[in-house]
CSV table of C-alpha atoms in Angstrom, one decimal:
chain,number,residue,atom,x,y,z
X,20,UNK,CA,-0.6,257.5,-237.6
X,21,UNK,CA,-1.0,256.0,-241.3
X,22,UNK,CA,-1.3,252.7,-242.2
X,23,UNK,CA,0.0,251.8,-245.9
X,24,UNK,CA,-1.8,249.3,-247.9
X,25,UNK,CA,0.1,246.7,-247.6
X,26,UNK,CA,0.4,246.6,-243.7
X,27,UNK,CA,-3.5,246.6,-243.9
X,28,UNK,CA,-4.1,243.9,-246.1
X,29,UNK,CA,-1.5,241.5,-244.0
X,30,UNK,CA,-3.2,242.6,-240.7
X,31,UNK,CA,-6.5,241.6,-242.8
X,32,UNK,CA,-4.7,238.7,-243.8
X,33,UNK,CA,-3.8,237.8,-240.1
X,34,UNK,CA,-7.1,238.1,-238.2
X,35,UNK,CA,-9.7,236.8,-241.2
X,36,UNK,CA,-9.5,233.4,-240.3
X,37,UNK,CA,-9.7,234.1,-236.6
X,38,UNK,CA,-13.2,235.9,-237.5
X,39,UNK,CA,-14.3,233.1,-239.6
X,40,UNK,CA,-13.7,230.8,-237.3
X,41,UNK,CA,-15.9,233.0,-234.2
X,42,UNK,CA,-18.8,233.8,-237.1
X,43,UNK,CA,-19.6,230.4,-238.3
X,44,UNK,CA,-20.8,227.6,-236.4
X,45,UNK,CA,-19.9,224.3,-236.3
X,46,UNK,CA,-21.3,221.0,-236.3
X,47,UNK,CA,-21.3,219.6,-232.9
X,48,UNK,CA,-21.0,215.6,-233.3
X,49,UNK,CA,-19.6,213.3,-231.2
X,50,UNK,CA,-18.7,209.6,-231.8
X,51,UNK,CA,-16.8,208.3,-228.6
X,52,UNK,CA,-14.8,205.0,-229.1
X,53,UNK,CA,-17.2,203.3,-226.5
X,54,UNK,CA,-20.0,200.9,-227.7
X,55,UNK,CA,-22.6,197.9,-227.5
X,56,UNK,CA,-21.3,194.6,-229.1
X,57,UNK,CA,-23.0,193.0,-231.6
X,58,UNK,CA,-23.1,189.5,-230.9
X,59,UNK,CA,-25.4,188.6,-233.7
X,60,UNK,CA,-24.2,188.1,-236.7
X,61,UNK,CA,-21.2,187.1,-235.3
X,62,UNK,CA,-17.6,188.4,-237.0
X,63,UNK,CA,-17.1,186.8,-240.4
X,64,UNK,CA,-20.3,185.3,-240.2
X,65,UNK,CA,-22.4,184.6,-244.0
X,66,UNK,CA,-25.6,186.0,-244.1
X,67,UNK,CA,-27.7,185.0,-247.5
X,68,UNK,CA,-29.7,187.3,-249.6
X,69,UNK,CA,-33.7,186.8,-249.0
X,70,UNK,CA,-32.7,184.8,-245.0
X,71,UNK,CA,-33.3,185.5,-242.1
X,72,UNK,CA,-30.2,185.8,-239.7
X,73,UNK,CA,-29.8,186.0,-235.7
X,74,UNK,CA,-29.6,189.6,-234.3
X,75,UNK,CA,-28.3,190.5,-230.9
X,76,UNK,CA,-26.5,193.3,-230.1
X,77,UNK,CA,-25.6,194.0,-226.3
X,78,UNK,CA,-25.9,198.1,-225.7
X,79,UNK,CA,-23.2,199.5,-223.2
X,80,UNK,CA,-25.7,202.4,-222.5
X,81,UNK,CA,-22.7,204.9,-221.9
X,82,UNK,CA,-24.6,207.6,-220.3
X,83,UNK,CA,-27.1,205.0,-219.0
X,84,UNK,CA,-30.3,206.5,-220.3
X,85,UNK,CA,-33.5,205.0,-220.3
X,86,UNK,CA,-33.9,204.1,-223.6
X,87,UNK,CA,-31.0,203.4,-225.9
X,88,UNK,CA,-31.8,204.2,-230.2
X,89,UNK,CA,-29.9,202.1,-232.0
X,90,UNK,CA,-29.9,202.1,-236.0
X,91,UNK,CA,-28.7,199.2,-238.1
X,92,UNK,CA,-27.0,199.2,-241.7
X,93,UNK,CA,-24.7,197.1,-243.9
X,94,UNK,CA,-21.8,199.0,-245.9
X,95,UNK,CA,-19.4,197.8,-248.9
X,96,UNK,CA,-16.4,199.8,-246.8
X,97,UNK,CA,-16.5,200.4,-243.0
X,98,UNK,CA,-18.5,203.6,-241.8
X,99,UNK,CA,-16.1,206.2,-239.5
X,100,UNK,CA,-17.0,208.5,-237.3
X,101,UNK,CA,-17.6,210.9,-240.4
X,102,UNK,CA,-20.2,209.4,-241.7
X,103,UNK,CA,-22.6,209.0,-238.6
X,104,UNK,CA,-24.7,212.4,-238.9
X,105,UNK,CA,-25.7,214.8,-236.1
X,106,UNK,CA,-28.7,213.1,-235.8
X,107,UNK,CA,-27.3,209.3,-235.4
X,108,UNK,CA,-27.5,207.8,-238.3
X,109,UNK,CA,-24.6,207.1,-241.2
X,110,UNK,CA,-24.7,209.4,-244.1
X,111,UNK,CA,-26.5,208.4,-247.4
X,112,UNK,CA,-23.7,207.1,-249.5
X,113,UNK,CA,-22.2,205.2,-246.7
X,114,UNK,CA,-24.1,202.3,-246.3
X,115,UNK,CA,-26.1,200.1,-249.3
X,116,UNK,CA,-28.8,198.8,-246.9
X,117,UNK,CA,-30.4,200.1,-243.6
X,118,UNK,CA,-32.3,197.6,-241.5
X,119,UNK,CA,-33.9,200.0,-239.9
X,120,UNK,CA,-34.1,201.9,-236.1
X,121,UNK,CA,-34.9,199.9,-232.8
X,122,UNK,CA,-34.8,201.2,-229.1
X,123,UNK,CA,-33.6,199.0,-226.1
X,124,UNK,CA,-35.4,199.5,-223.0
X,125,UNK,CA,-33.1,199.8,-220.5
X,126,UNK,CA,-32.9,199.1,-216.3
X,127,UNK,CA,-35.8,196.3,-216.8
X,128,UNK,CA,-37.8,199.3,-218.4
X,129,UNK,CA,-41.0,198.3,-220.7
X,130,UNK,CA,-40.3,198.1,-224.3
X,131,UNK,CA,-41.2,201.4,-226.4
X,132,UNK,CA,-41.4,202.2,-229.5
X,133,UNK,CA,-39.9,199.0,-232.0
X,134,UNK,CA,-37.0,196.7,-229.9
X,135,UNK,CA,-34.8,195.2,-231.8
X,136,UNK,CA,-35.6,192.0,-233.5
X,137,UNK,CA,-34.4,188.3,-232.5
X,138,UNK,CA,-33.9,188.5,-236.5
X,139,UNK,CA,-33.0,190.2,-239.6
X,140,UNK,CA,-33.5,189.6,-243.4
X,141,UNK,CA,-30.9,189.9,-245.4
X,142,UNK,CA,-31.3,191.8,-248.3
X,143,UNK,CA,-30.7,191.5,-252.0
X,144,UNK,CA,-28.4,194.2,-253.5
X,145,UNK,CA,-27.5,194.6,-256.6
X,146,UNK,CA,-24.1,194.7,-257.9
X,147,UNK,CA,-22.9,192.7,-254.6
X,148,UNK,CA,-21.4,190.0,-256.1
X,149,UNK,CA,-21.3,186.5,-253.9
X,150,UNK,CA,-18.2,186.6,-251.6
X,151,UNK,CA,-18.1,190.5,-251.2
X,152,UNK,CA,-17.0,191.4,-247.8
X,153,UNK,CA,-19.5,193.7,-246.0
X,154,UNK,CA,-19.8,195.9,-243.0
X,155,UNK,CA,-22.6,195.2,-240.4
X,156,UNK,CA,-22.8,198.8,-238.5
X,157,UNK,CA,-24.8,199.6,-235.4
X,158,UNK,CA,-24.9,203.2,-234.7
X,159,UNK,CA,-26.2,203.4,-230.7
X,160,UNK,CA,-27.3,206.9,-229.2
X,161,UNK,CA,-26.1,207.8,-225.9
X,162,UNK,CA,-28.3,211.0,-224.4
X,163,UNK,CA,-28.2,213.0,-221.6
X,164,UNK,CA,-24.1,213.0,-221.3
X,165,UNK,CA,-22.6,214.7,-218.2
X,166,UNK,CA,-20.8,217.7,-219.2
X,167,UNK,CA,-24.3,219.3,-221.3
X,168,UNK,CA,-23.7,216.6,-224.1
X,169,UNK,CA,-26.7,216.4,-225.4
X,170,UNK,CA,-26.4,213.4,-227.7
X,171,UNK,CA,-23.0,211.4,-228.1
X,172,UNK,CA,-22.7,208.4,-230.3
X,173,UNK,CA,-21.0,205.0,-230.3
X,174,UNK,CA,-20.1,203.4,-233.9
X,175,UNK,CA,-19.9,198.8,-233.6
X,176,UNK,CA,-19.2,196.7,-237.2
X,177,UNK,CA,-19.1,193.5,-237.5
X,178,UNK,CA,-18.1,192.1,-241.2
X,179,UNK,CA,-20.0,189.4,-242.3
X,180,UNK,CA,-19.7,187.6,-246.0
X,181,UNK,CA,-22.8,188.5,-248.6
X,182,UNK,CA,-23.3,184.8,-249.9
């Protein structure tokens, strides 16, 4: 049996993106629509450059670890899904400011490692004018899934006013 050139290259044509797809391996991320709340800085609430602020935010510990990480940021545009990283934290370019990376005991555990603060400081930027709209993001770790998940990831903003 012979096989002309052209029926060669469009049975090439048909299985090379099923092979590419088998041969290269993906990133395996997930952010699930469940999360913690913040409940300080409350939505629309004015933080100040150079103040301190309240900061409470209420984990949902969706896979009910231990020890939930938790890492805090402000953005000019709201972070998606896209931007938290395989490792749990928003991608550089998405955020203007982290605060920084706590852990929440969990169960009445003792703390470990740094809790979360009672407050923040809010930073100066430059190029934020006065009255810019910005998005306070909470990236919480969930680990341990059922299923073999080993980490999963739940995504909160809040917007507060740069003033």
């Amino acid at each position: 049996m012979r096989f002309s050139t052209s029926t060669f290259l469009a049975a090439l044509a048909v299985l090379a993106p099923l092979t590419s797809a088998v041969s290269v391996p993906t990133k395996r991320q997930i952010v699930v629509p469940a999360h913690g709340t913040t409940v300080n800085p409350a939505e629309g609430s004015t933080i100040t450059p150079g103040a301190s602020f309240a900061f409470k935010y209420e984990n949902i510990d969706f896979c009910e670890s231990g020890y939930s990480p938790i890492s805090v940021y402000l953005s000019t545009s709201p972070p998606t899904a896209a931007d938290v990283t395989s490792g749990g934290e928003l991608s550089e370019g998405s955020f203007v400011y982290r605060f920084g990376d706590f852990l929440i005991a969990n169960f009445g555990l003792p703390p470990m490692g740094t809790p979360p603060p009672p407050t923040l400081t809010a930073p100066t930027l430059d190029g934020v004018a006065d009255g810019t709209t910005l998005y306070f993001s909470v990236v919480e770790t969930y680990r341990d899934c059922p299923g073999g998940i080993e980490l999963e990831f739940g995504l909160e903003t809040t917007t507060v006013t740069y003033d």
